[in-house]
PDB file of C-alpha atoms in Angstrom:
ATOM      1  CA  UNK A   1     -30.140  14.606 -17.989  1.00 34.00           C
ATOM      2  CA  UNK A   2     -26.931  13.070 -19.259  1.00 38.00           C
ATOM      3  CA  UNK A   3     -26.382   9.717 -17.621  1.00 37.00           C
ATOM      4  CA  UNK A   4     -22.820   9.198 -16.485  1.00 51.00           C
ATOM      5  CA  UNK A   5     -22.463   5.527 -15.763  1.00 57.00           C
ATOM      6  CA  UNK A   6     -19.831   4.095 -13.474  1.00 74.00           C
ATOM      7  CA  UNK A   7     -17.653   1.754 -15.515  1.00 79.00           C
ATOM      8  CA  UNK A   8     -14.613  -0.360 -14.776  1.00 86.00           C
ATOM      9  CA  UNK A   9     -11.194   1.231 -14.997  1.00 91.00           C
ATOM     10  CA  UNK A  10      -9.022   0.277 -17.939  1.00 93.00           C
ATOM     11  CA  UNK A  11      -5.996   2.156 -16.581  1.00 96.00           C
ATOM     12  CA  UNK A  12      -4.896   3.106 -13.101  1.00 97.00           C
ATOM     13  CA  UNK A  13      -1.714   4.645 -11.732  1.00 97.00           C
ATOM     14  CA  UNK A  14      -0.458   4.953 -15.303  1.00 97.00           C
ATOM     15  CA  UNK A  15      -0.757   1.208 -15.888  1.00 98.00           C
ATOM     16  CA  UNK A  16      -3.228  -0.974 -17.815  1.00 97.00           C
ATOM     17  CA  UNK A  17      -5.644  -2.823 -15.550  1.00 96.00           C
ATOM     18  CA  UNK A  18      -5.273  -6.592 -15.763  1.00 94.00           C
ATOM     19  CA  UNK A  19      -7.199  -9.427 -14.124  1.00 89.00           C
ATOM     20  CA  UNK A  20      -5.217 -12.595 -13.361  1.00 84.00           C
ATOM     21  CA  UNK A  21      -7.918 -14.733 -14.960  1.00 74.00           C
ATOM     22  CA  UNK A  22      -7.450 -12.890 -18.270  1.00 59.00           C
ATOM     23  CA  UNK A  23      -4.220 -14.795 -18.804  1.00 57.00           C
ATOM     24  CA  UNK A  24      -4.386 -18.149 -20.503  1.00 61.00           C
ATOM     25  CA  UNK A  25      -0.602 -18.346 -20.625  1.00 71.00           C
ATOM     26  CA  UNK A  26       2.271 -16.363 -19.175  1.00 84.00           C
ATOM     27  CA  UNK A  27       1.320 -13.658 -16.709  1.00 89.00           C
ATOM     28  CA  UNK A  28       2.585 -10.125 -17.319  1.00 94.00           C
ATOM     29  CA  UNK A  29       5.459  -8.855 -15.213  1.00 96.00           C
ATOM     30  CA  UNK A  30       4.204  -8.112 -11.711  1.00 97.00           C
ATOM     31  CA  UNK A  31       5.055  -4.399 -11.891  1.00 97.00           C
ATOM     32  CA  UNK A  32       3.833  -3.803 -15.456  1.00 97.00           C
ATOM     33  CA  UNK A  33       0.079  -3.713 -14.775  1.00 97.00           C
ATOM     34  CA  UNK A  34      -2.468  -2.641 -12.187  1.00 98.00           C
ATOM     35  CA  UNK A  35      -3.820  -5.944 -10.918  1.00 97.00           C
ATOM     36  CA  UNK A  36      -7.589  -6.201 -10.582  1.00 95.00           C
ATOM     37  CA  UNK A  37      -8.771  -8.548  -7.829  1.00 95.00           C
ATOM     38  CA  UNK A  38     -12.386  -9.508  -7.283  1.00 89.00           C
ATOM     39  CA  UNK A  39     -14.556 -12.217  -5.804  1.00 80.00           C
ATOM     40  CA  UNK A  40     -15.985 -14.757  -8.205  1.00 68.00           C
ATOM     41  CA  UNK A  41     -19.606 -13.642  -8.243  1.00 52.00           C
ATOM     42  CA  UNK A  42     -22.030 -16.548  -8.457  1.00 48.00           C
ATOM     43  CA  UNK A  43     -19.275 -19.088  -7.743  1.00 57.00           C
ATOM     44  CA  UNK A  44     -17.693 -20.420  -4.569  1.00 64.00           C
ATOM     45  CA  UNK A  45     -14.536 -18.301  -4.559  1.00 72.00           C
ATOM     46  CA  UNK A  46     -14.565 -15.574  -1.925  1.00 85.00           C
ATOM     47  CA  UNK A  47     -12.201 -12.605  -1.876  1.00 89.00           C
ATOM     48  CA  UNK A  48      -9.897 -14.105   0.747  1.00 91.00           C
ATOM     49  CA  UNK A  49      -9.311 -17.085  -1.539  1.00 90.00           C
ATOM     50  CA  UNK A  50      -8.792 -14.833  -4.558  1.00 90.00           C
ATOM     51  CA  UNK A  51      -6.202 -12.793  -2.678  1.00 94.00           C
ATOM     52  CA  UNK A  52      -4.346 -15.880  -1.483  1.00 93.00           C
ATOM     53  CA  UNK A  53      -4.298 -17.352  -4.996  1.00 91.00           C
ATOM     54  CA  UNK A  54      -2.877 -14.072  -6.251  1.00 93.00           C
ATOM     55  CA  UNK A  55      -0.157 -14.050  -3.601  1.00 96.00           C
ATOM     56  CA  UNK A  56       0.706 -17.635  -4.510  1.00 94.00           C
ATOM     57  CA  UNK A  57       0.938 -16.815  -8.227  1.00 93.00           C
ATOM     58  CA  UNK A  58       2.322 -13.282  -8.611  1.00 95.00           C
ATOM     59  CA  UNK A  59       5.457 -11.785  -7.063  1.00 97.00           C
ATOM     60  CA  UNK A  60       3.697  -9.320  -4.778  1.00 97.00           C
ATOM     61  CA  UNK A  61       7.021  -7.677  -3.920  1.00 98.00           C
ATOM     62  CA  UNK A  62       6.973  -6.118  -7.403  1.00 98.00           C
ATOM     63  CA  UNK A  63       3.287  -5.140  -7.592  1.00 98.00           C
ATOM     64  CA  UNK A  64       2.899  -1.381  -8.085  1.00 98.00           C
ATOM     65  CA  UNK A  65      -0.883  -0.998  -8.262  1.00 98.00           C
ATOM     66  CA  UNK A  66      -4.000  -2.868  -7.135  1.00 98.00           C
ATOM     67  CA  UNK A  67      -7.628  -2.371  -8.166  1.00 97.00           C
ATOM     68  CA  UNK A  68     -10.235  -4.042  -5.967  1.00 96.00           C
ATOM     69  CA  UNK A  69     -13.371  -4.971  -7.909  1.00 92.00           C
ATOM     70  CA  UNK A  70     -16.564  -6.618  -6.607  1.00 90.00           C
ATOM     71  CA  UNK A  71     -15.491  -8.541  -3.531  1.00 88.00           C
ATOM     72  CA  UNK A  72     -18.569 -10.679  -2.907  1.00 85.00           C
ATOM     73  CA  UNK A  73     -19.073 -14.122  -4.462  1.00 75.00           C
ATOM     74  CA  UNK A  74     -22.657 -14.981  -3.591  1.00 72.00           C
ATOM     75  CA  UNK A  75     -24.667 -12.503  -1.565  1.00 75.00           C
ATOM     76  CA  UNK A  76     -23.484  -8.903  -1.273  1.00 79.00           C
ATOM     77  CA  UNK A  77     -21.152  -8.259   1.678  1.00 83.00           C
ATOM     78  CA  UNK A  78     -19.836  -5.098   3.386  1.00 87.00           C
ATOM     79  CA  UNK A  79     -16.337  -3.948   2.472  1.00 91.00           C
ATOM     80  CA  UNK A  80     -14.846  -4.000   5.991  1.00 92.00           C
ATOM     81  CA  UNK A  81     -13.548  -7.629   5.834  1.00 92.00           C
ATOM     82  CA  UNK A  82     -11.779  -6.859   2.555  1.00 94.00           C
ATOM     83  CA  UNK A  83     -10.129  -3.819   4.079  1.00 95.00           C
ATOM     84  CA  UNK A  84      -8.959  -5.960   6.985  1.00 96.00           C
ATOM     85  CA  UNK A  85      -7.394  -8.435   4.529  1.00 96.00           C
ATOM     86  CA  UNK A  86      -5.573  -5.641   2.681  1.00 97.00           C
ATOM     87  CA  UNK A  87      -4.226  -4.253   5.943  1.00 98.00           C
ATOM     88  CA  UNK A  88      -3.188  -7.709   7.164  1.00 98.00           C
ATOM     89  CA  UNK A  89      -1.227  -8.371   3.951  1.00 98.00           C
ATOM     90  CA  UNK A  90       0.165  -4.863   3.480  1.00 98.00           C
ATOM     91  CA  UNK A  91       3.675  -6.084   4.218  1.00 98.00           C
ATOM     92  CA  UNK A  92       3.509  -8.356   1.171  1.00 98.00           C
ATOM     93  CA  UNK A  93       3.304  -5.295  -1.119  1.00 98.00           C
ATOM     94  CA  UNK A  94       6.422  -3.164  -0.459  1.00 98.00           C
ATOM     95  CA  UNK A  95       6.340  -1.646  -3.974  1.00 98.00           C
ATOM     96  CA  UNK A  96       2.622  -0.795  -3.949  1.00 98.00           C
ATOM     97  CA  UNK A  97       2.061   2.842  -4.891  1.00 98.00           C
ATOM     98  CA  UNK A  98      -1.510   2.863  -6.260  1.00 98.00           C
ATOM     99  CA  UNK A  99      -4.708   1.441  -4.731  1.00 98.00           C
ATOM    100  CA  UNK A 100      -8.301   1.759  -5.966  1.00 98.00           C
ATOM    101  CA  UNK A 101     -11.031   0.460  -3.671  1.00 96.00           C
ATOM    102  CA  UNK A 102     -14.372  -0.626  -5.093  1.00 91.00           C
ATOM    103  CA  UNK A 103     -13.989  -0.470  -8.856  1.00 92.00           C
ATOM    104  CA  UNK A 104     -17.572  -1.661  -9.215  1.00 90.00           C
ATOM    105  CA  UNK A 105     -19.649  -0.937 -12.315  1.00 85.00           C
ATOM    106  CA  UNK A 106     -23.314   0.056 -12.297  1.00 80.00           C
ATOM    107  CA  UNK A 107     -24.517  -3.321 -13.523  1.00 81.00           C
ATOM    108  CA  UNK A 108     -22.791  -4.999 -10.571  1.00 84.00           C
ATOM    109  CA  UNK A 109     -23.865  -2.622  -7.804  1.00 82.00           C
ATOM    110  CA  UNK A 110     -24.952   1.012  -7.696  1.00 82.00           C
ATOM    111  CA  UNK A 111     -22.458   3.324  -6.038  1.00 84.00           C
ATOM    112  CA  UNK A 112     -25.030   4.223  -3.360  1.00 83.00           C
ATOM    113  CA  UNK A 113     -25.290   0.557  -2.345  1.00 81.00           C
ATOM    114  CA  UNK A 114     -21.566   0.020  -1.789  1.00 85.00           C
ATOM    115  CA  UNK A 115     -21.295  -0.605   1.945  1.00 85.00           C
ATOM    116  CA  UNK A 116     -17.917   0.929   2.627  1.00 90.00           C
ATOM    117  CA  UNK A 117     -16.213   1.581   5.966  1.00 93.00           C
ATOM    118  CA  UNK A 118     -13.585   3.748   7.631  1.00 95.00           C
ATOM    119  CA  UNK A 119     -10.679   3.367   5.190  1.00 95.00           C
ATOM    120  CA  UNK A 120      -8.069   5.105   7.377  1.00 97.00           C
ATOM    121  CA  UNK A 121      -6.349   1.818   8.345  1.00 98.00           C
ATOM    122  CA  UNK A 122      -5.427   1.191   4.697  1.00 98.00           C
ATOM    123  CA  UNK A 123      -3.531   4.453   4.447  1.00 98.00           C
ATOM    124  CA  UNK A 124      -1.899   3.845   7.811  1.00 98.00           C
ATOM    125  CA  UNK A 125      -0.757   0.374   6.704  1.00 98.00           C
ATOM    126  CA  UNK A 126       0.659   1.640   3.373  1.00 98.00           C
ATOM    127  CA  UNK A 127       2.840   4.669   4.211  1.00 98.00           C
ATOM    128  CA  UNK A 128       4.490   4.684   0.750  1.00 98.00           C
ATOM    129  CA  UNK A 129       1.201   4.788  -1.179  1.00 98.00           C
ATOM    130  CA  UNK A 130       1.123   7.625  -3.732  1.00 98.00           C
ATOM    131  CA  UNK A 131      -2.327   7.273  -5.335  1.00 98.00           C
ATOM    132  CA  UNK A 132      -5.478   6.298  -3.464  1.00 98.00           C
ATOM    133  CA  UNK A 133      -9.042   6.273  -4.777  1.00 97.00           C
ATOM    134  CA  UNK A 134     -12.289   5.136  -3.176  1.00 96.00           C
ATOM    135  CA  UNK A 135     -15.756   4.638  -4.642  1.00 93.00           C
ATOM    136  CA  UNK A 136     -18.813   4.492  -2.390  1.00 87.00           C
ATOM    137  CA  UNK A 137     -21.417   6.461  -0.435  1.00 82.00           C
ATOM    138  CA  UNK A 138     -21.378   7.924   3.046  1.00 73.00           C
ATOM    139  CA  UNK A 139     -24.809   6.587   3.857  1.00 71.00           C
ATOM    140  CA  UNK A 140     -23.271   3.122   3.901  1.00 67.00           C
ATOM    141  CA  UNK A 141     -20.399   3.857   6.293  1.00 84.00           C
ATOM    142  CA  UNK A 142     -17.647   5.443   4.205  1.00 90.00           C
ATOM    143  CA  UNK A 143     -15.327   7.257   6.583  1.00 93.00           C
ATOM    144  CA  UNK A 144     -11.876   8.699   7.144  1.00 96.00           C
ATOM    145  CA  UNK A 145     -10.069   9.936  10.225  1.00 96.00           C
ATOM    146  CA  UNK A 146      -7.573  12.766  10.275  1.00 97.00           C
ATOM    147  CA  UNK A 147      -4.114  11.395   9.535  1.00 97.00           C
ATOM    148  CA  UNK A 148      -0.601  12.211   8.388  1.00 98.00           C
ATOM    149  CA  UNK A 149       0.653  10.570   5.184  1.00 98.00           C
ATOM    150  CA  UNK A 150       3.827  11.985   3.672  1.00 98.00           C
ATOM    151  CA  UNK A 151       3.901  10.041   0.375  1.00 98.00           C
ATOM    152  CA  UNK A 152       0.333  10.469  -0.921  1.00 98.00           C
ATOM    153  CA  UNK A 153       0.192  12.509  -4.147  1.00 98.00           C
ATOM    154  CA  UNK A 154      -3.318  11.785  -5.403  1.00 98.00           C
ATOM    155  CA  UNK A 155      -6.521  11.336  -3.363  1.00 98.00           C
ATOM    156  CA  UNK A 156      -9.903  10.726  -4.987  1.00 98.00           C
ATOM    157  CA  UNK A 157     -13.350   9.998  -3.577  1.00 96.00           C
ATOM    158  CA  UNK A 158     -16.008   9.000  -6.123  1.00 94.00           C
ATOM    159  CA  UNK A 159     -19.288   9.215  -4.257  1.00 92.00           C
ATOM    160  CA  UNK A 160     -22.989   9.688  -4.772  1.00 91.00           C
ATOM    161  CA  UNK A 161     -23.123  11.039  -1.219  1.00 92.00           C
ATOM    162  CA  UNK A 162     -19.949  12.208   0.498  1.00 94.00           C
ATOM    163  CA  UNK A 163     -20.285  12.849   4.256  1.00 94.00           C
ATOM    164  CA  UNK A 164     -19.153  16.202   5.594  1.00 95.00           C
ATOM    165  CA  UNK A 165     -17.236  14.437   8.351  1.00 95.00           C
ATOM    166  CA  UNK A 166     -15.020  12.767   5.755  1.00 96.00           C
ATOM    167  CA  UNK A 167     -14.414  16.045   3.894  1.00 97.00           C
ATOM    168  CA  UNK A 168     -13.449  17.724   7.152  1.00 97.00           C
ATOM    169  CA  UNK A 169     -11.044  14.868   7.879  1.00 97.00           C
ATOM    170  CA  UNK A 170      -9.390  15.311   4.480  1.00 98.00           C
ATOM    171  CA  UNK A 171      -9.033  19.044   5.064  1.00 98.00           C
ATOM    172  CA  UNK A 172      -7.543  18.445   8.524  1.00 98.00           C
ATOM    173  CA  UNK A 173      -5.059  15.792   7.417  1.00 98.00           C
ATOM    174  CA  UNK A 174      -1.360  16.386   6.882  1.00 98.00           C
ATOM    175  CA  UNK A 175      -0.639  15.432   3.265  1.00 98.00           C
ATOM    176  CA  UNK A 176       2.462  17.439   2.355  1.00 98.00           C
ATOM    177  CA  UNK A 177       3.022  15.679  -0.998  1.00 98.00           C
ATOM    178  CA  UNK A 178      -0.590  15.916  -2.228  1.00 98.00           C
ATOM    179  CA  UNK A 179      -0.813  17.180  -5.818  1.00 98.00           C
ATOM    180  CA  UNK A 180      -4.295  16.030  -6.859  1.00 98.00           C
ATOM    181  CA  UNK A 181      -7.538  16.034  -4.854  1.00 98.00           C
ATOM    182  CA  UNK A 182     -10.948  15.021  -6.237  1.00 98.00           C
ATOM    183  CA  UNK A 183     -14.115  15.049  -4.147  1.00 98.00           C
ATOM    184  CA  UNK A 184     -17.495  13.973  -5.571  1.00 96.00           C
ATOM    185  CA  UNK A 185     -20.010  15.454  -3.118  1.00 96.00           C
ATOM    186  CA  UNK A 186     -23.114  13.704  -4.424  1.00 93.00           C
ATOM    187  CA  UNK A 187     -26.696  14.033  -3.280  1.00 92.00           C
ATOM    188  CA  UNK A 188     -28.120  14.707   0.168  1.00 90.00           C
ATOM    189  CA  UNK A 189     -30.539  11.861  -0.568  1.00 90.00           C
ATOM    190  CA  UNK A 190     -27.589   9.454  -0.411  1.00 88.00           C
ATOM    191  CA  UNK A 191     -25.756  10.930   2.559  1.00 88.00           C
ATOM    192  CA  UNK A 192     -23.976  13.844   0.894  1.00 90.00           C
ATOM    193  CA  UNK A 193     -24.086  16.525   3.589  1.00 93.00           C
ATOM    194  CA  UNK A 194     -20.725  18.250   3.012  1.00 95.00           C
ATOM    195  CA  UNK A 195     -20.815  22.051   2.855  1.00 96.00           C
ATOM    196  CA  UNK A 196     -18.564  24.813   1.571  1.00 97.00           C
ATOM    197  CA  UNK A 197     -17.394  25.407   5.128  1.00 97.00           C
ATOM    198  CA  UNK A 198     -16.047  21.847   5.204  1.00 97.00           C
ATOM    199  CA  UNK A 199     -13.643  22.607   2.346  1.00 97.00           C
ATOM    200  CA  UNK A 200     -12.599  26.126   3.375  1.00 97.00           C
ATOM    201  CA  UNK A 201      -9.261  24.931   4.825  1.00 97.00           C
ATOM    202  CA  UNK A 202      -8.437  23.453   1.415  1.00 97.00           C
ATOM    203  CA  UNK A 203      -9.542  26.627  -0.363  1.00 98.00           C
ATOM    204  CA  UNK A 204      -7.286  28.689   1.871  1.00 95.00           C
ATOM    205  CA  UNK A 205      -4.248  27.319   0.055  1.00 93.00           C
ATOM    206  CA  UNK A 206      -2.244  26.726   3.192  1.00 89.00           C
ATOM    207  CA  UNK A 207      -3.173  23.091   3.761  1.00 95.00           C
ATOM    208  CA  UNK A 208      -1.749  21.324   0.704  1.00 97.00           C
ATOM    209  CA  UNK A 209       1.159  23.414  -0.606  1.00 96.00           C
ATOM    210  CA  UNK A 210       1.889  21.123  -3.581  1.00 98.00           C
ATOM    211  CA  UNK A 211      -1.704  20.884  -4.821  1.00 98.00           C
ATOM    212  CA  UNK A 212      -1.947  21.416  -8.591  1.00 98.00           C
ATOM    213  CA  UNK A 213      -5.344  19.883  -9.370  1.00 98.00           C
ATOM    214  CA  UNK A 214      -8.572  20.337  -7.418  1.00 98.00           C
ATOM    215  CA  UNK A 215     -11.868  18.668  -8.240  1.00 98.00           C
ATOM    216  CA  UNK A 216     -14.940  19.783  -6.286  1.00 98.00           C
ATOM    217  CA  UNK A 217     -17.546  17.934  -8.280  1.00 97.00           C
ATOM    218  CA  UNK A 218     -20.899  16.191  -8.502  1.00 97.00           C
ATOM    219  CA  UNK A 219     -22.463  18.618  -6.043  1.00 97.00           C
ATOM    220  CA  UNK A 220     -25.955  19.955  -5.402  1.00 96.00           C
ATOM    221  CA  UNK A 221     -24.287  23.129  -4.076  1.00 97.00           C
ATOM    222  CA  UNK A 222     -22.094  23.656  -7.137  1.00 98.00           C
ATOM    223  CA  UNK A 223     -23.053  27.354  -7.351  1.00 98.00           C
ATOM    224  CA  UNK A 224     -21.938  27.921  -3.752  1.00 98.00           C
ATOM    225  CA  UNK A 225     -18.709  26.082  -4.449  1.00 98.00           C
ATOM    226  CA  UNK A 226     -18.101  28.231  -7.543  1.00 98.00           C
ATOM    227  CA  UNK A 227     -18.625  31.375  -5.472  1.00 98.00           C
ATOM    228  CA  UNK A 228     -16.144  30.161  -2.862  1.00 98.00           C
ATOM    229  CA  UNK A 229     -13.614  29.214  -5.535  1.00 97.00           C
ATOM    230  CA  UNK A 230     -13.918  32.695  -7.006  1.00 95.00           C
ATOM    231  CA  UNK A 231     -12.078  34.162  -4.022  1.00 95.00           C
ATOM    232  CA  UNK A 232     -10.099  31.119  -2.872  1.00 97.00           C
ATOM    233  CA  UNK A 233      -6.323  31.602  -2.470  1.00 97.00           C
ATOM    234  CA  UNK A 234      -5.672  27.973  -3.488  1.00 98.00           C
ATOM    235  CA  UNK A 235      -6.689  28.725  -7.084  1.00 98.00           C
ATOM    236  CA  UNK A 236      -3.478  30.630  -7.770  1.00 97.00           C
ATOM    237  CA  UNK A 237      -1.400  27.472  -7.300  1.00 97.00           C
ATOM    238  CA  UNK A 238      -3.620  25.217  -9.429  1.00 98.00           C
ATOM    239  CA  UNK A 239      -3.009  24.051 -12.973  1.00 98.00           C
ATOM    240  CA  UNK A 240      -6.386  22.357 -13.441  1.00 98.00           C
ATOM    241  CA  UNK A 241      -9.759  22.852 -11.753  1.00 98.00           C
ATOM    242  CA  UNK A 242     -12.877  20.686 -12.015  1.00 98.00           C
ATOM    243  CA  UNK A 243     -16.315  21.985 -11.023  1.00 98.00           C
ATOM    244  CA  UNK A 244     -18.070  19.403 -13.155  1.00 97.00           C
ATOM    245  CA  UNK A 245     -20.882  16.854 -12.719  1.00 96.00           C
ATOM    246  CA  UNK A 246     -23.006  19.085 -10.472  1.00 96.00           C
ATOM    247  CA  UNK A 247     -25.808  21.643 -10.665  1.00 96.00           C
ATOM    248  CA  UNK A 248     -23.725  24.619 -11.787  1.00 97.00           C
ATOM    249  CA  UNK A 249     -26.066  27.325 -13.128  1.00 97.00           C
ATOM    250  CA  UNK A 250     -25.723  30.918 -14.297  1.00 97.00           C
ATOM    251  CA  UNK A 251     -25.487  32.012 -10.666  1.00 97.00           C
ATOM    252  CA  UNK A 252     -22.312  29.981 -10.287  1.00 98.00           C
ATOM    253  CA  UNK A 253     -21.088  31.108 -13.686  1.00 97.00           C
ATOM    254  CA  UNK A 254     -21.471  34.759 -12.702  1.00 97.00           C
ATOM    255  CA  UNK A 255     -19.554  34.055  -9.495  1.00 97.00           C
ATOM    256  CA  UNK A 256     -16.674  32.699 -11.566  1.00 97.00           C
ATOM    257  CA  UNK A 257     -16.813  35.758 -13.828  1.00 97.00           C
ATOM    258  CA  UNK A 258     -16.684  38.229 -10.943  1.00 97.00           C
ATOM    259  CA  UNK A 259     -14.069  36.263  -9.034  1.00 96.00           C
ATOM    260  CA  UNK A 260     -10.344  35.989  -9.532  1.00 95.00           C
ATOM    261  CA  UNK A 261      -8.849  35.304 -12.996  1.00 95.00           C
ATOM    262  CA  UNK A 262      -8.716  31.671 -14.079  1.00 97.00           C
ATOM    263  CA  UNK A 263      -6.732  32.217 -17.270  1.00 97.00           C
ATOM    264  CA  UNK A 264      -3.576  30.718 -15.723  1.00 97.00           C
ATOM    265  CA  UNK A 265      -5.233  27.285 -15.658  1.00 98.00           C
ATOM    266  CA  UNK A 266      -4.603  24.807 -18.424  1.00 98.00           C
ATOM    267  CA  UNK A 267      -8.116  23.351 -18.033  1.00 98.00           C
ATOM    268  CA  UNK A 268     -11.377  24.284 -16.319  1.00 98.00           C
ATOM    269  CA  UNK A 269     -13.770  21.329 -16.331  1.00 98.00           C
ATOM    270  CA  UNK A 270     -17.460  22.297 -16.182  1.00 98.00           C
ATOM    271  CA  UNK A 271     -18.975  19.253 -17.880  1.00 96.00           C
ATOM    272  CA  UNK A 272     -22.516  18.349 -16.802  1.00 95.00           C
ATOM    273  CA  UNK A 273     -23.744  21.884 -16.088  1.00 96.00           C
ATOM    274  CA  UNK A 274     -26.880  24.046 -16.292  1.00 96.00           C
ATOM    275  CA  UNK A 275     -25.287  27.217 -17.670  1.00 97.00           C
ATOM    276  CA  UNK A 276     -27.008  29.144 -20.430  1.00 96.00           C
ATOM    277  CA  UNK A 277     -25.012  29.567 -23.629  1.00 97.00           C
ATOM    278  CA  UNK A 278     -24.403  33.323 -23.185  1.00 97.00           C
ATOM    279  CA  UNK A 279     -22.940  32.875 -19.703  1.00 97.00           C
ATOM    280  CA  UNK A 280     -20.859  29.895 -20.817  1.00 98.00           C
ATOM    281  CA  UNK A 281     -19.494  31.951 -23.725  1.00 97.00           C
ATOM    282  CA  UNK A 282     -18.497  34.699 -21.289  1.00 97.00           C
ATOM    283  CA  UNK A 283     -16.783  32.169 -19.031  1.00 98.00           C
ATOM    284  CA  UNK A 284     -14.860  30.780 -22.006  1.00 97.00           C
ATOM    285  CA  UNK A 285     -13.759  34.256 -23.059  1.00 97.00           C
ATOM    286  CA  UNK A 286     -12.766  35.286 -19.533  1.00 97.00           C
ATOM    287  CA  UNK A 287     -10.731  32.109 -18.970  1.00 96.00           C
ATOM    288  CA  UNK A 288      -8.818  32.167 -22.276  1.00 97.00           C
ATOM    289  CA  UNK A 289      -6.270  30.802 -22.989  1.00 97.00           C
ATOM    290  CA  UNK A 290      -7.380  28.154 -20.478  1.00 96.00           C
ATOM    291  CA  UNK A 291      -9.447  25.399 -22.071  1.00 97.00           C
ATOM    292  CA  UNK A 292     -13.006  25.263 -20.712  1.00 97.00           C
ATOM    293  CA  UNK A 293     -14.452  21.767 -21.058  1.00 97.00           C
ATOM    294  CA  UNK A 294     -18.218  22.030 -20.898  1.00 96.00           C
ATOM    295  CA  UNK A 295     -20.166  20.281 -23.634  1.00 90.00           C
ATOM    296  CA  UNK A 296     -23.890  20.970 -23.879  1.00 90.00           C
ATOM    297  CA  UNK A 297     -26.019  22.083 -20.944  1.00 92.00           C
ATOM    298  CA  UNK A 298     -28.154  19.564 -19.096  1.00 92.00           C
ATOM    299  CA  UNK A 299     -31.917  19.740 -19.393  1.00 85.00           C
ATOM    300  CA  UNK A 300     -33.720  21.570 -16.606  1.00 78.00           C
ATOM    301  CA  UNK A 301     -36.736  19.440 -15.745  1.00 68.00           C
ATOM    302  CA  UNK A 302     -38.711  22.250 -14.156  1.00 62.00           C
ATOM    303  CA  UNK A 303     -41.590  23.861 -16.091  1.00 64.00           C
ATOM    304  CA  UNK A 304     -40.841  27.594 -16.587  1.00 61.00           C
ATOM    305  CA  UNK A 305     -44.499  28.214 -17.507  1.00 64.00           C
ATOM    306  CA  UNK A 306     -45.624  27.034 -14.086  1.00 65.00           C
ATOM    307  CA  UNK A 307     -46.200  29.962 -11.692  1.00 66.00           C
ATOM    308  CA  UNK A 308     -44.583  27.872  -8.938  1.00 61.00           C
ATOM    309  CA  UNK A 309     -41.627  27.019 -11.174  1.00 61.00           C
ATOM    310  CA  UNK A 310     -38.506  25.805  -9.494  1.00 68.00           C
ATOM    311  CA  UNK A 311     -35.642  24.329 -11.506  1.00 73.00           C
ATOM    312  CA  UNK A 312     -35.096  20.590 -11.118  1.00 84.00           C
ATOM    313  CA  UNK A 313     -31.397  19.874 -11.427  1.00 90.00           C
ATOM    314  CA  UNK A 314     -29.430  16.763 -10.699  1.00 92.00           C
ATOM    315  CA  UNK A 315     -25.884  15.714 -10.032  1.00 93.00           C
ATOM    316  CA  UNK A 316     -24.358  13.281 -12.497  1.00 92.00           C
ATOM    317  CA  UNK A 317     -23.817  10.434 -10.020  1.00 91.00           C
ATOM    318  CA  UNK A 318     -26.056   9.767  -7.046  1.00 87.00           C
ATOM    319  CA  UNK A 319     -27.678   6.331  -6.916  1.00 82.00           C
TER     320      UNK A 319
END
């Protein structure tokens, strides 16, 4: 199995990510970077202090993007207090258009251990936000309520276990400007219980009229998702489609082959898959001139010589 580690962002919202403590001299212009804020792990500086120091140092009126890294400074803490701080200070960031919550690398905390919360208040407090991304697992409280947000263009959930309730809330929300949607479904072992039915409103094409990119990824039901995509009206409006990081097998590949044409896409992302080479070659040929990004197939850990053989396949990100 290819290991896809969770690493820190180096760019976000089209800007280089910069930590205030990286500067030994003059700070960059407030709107020229995505500022990364984090608690001082192992020291005495908690996130509230870090945020206040930032507000005292940088012109927050000009800040365009924020990336929230590890927020704890001694023992691990839930994310809810950090969210409350962001909401309380939302008025200090009138130019903020990009926000990434929990840019935490594997060596700091596994994605399944990130104790997130209902992040709806952040979106409600930042009505001009255009790009919003969240990393964390549903088993630890990650949630979203149905909402209306007219400015949001990009929404991304990176999860090792995405709850169906959250997916249904996304599908039921009014996001008229949304152009990009990425959902990492994850593993049922870590709270990922979303189903194809949960995303059917999105697949219908009537929910997000401006959608141009759809990522339905990192799923144990990737074959079922591929079958649903094969007849989904939303595909006609897309420019890029990602069905990567999951357990896509020849069954899902055949569903794509017998479904609607995908040749209008610029890119079809199938990386981290379990397709055999002949089926993958057929998918490439059927999708041309679209570029099919696939790489090599993942190793199936089942034993085909065993009379009780069942394939053992894994999503790319779970724990």
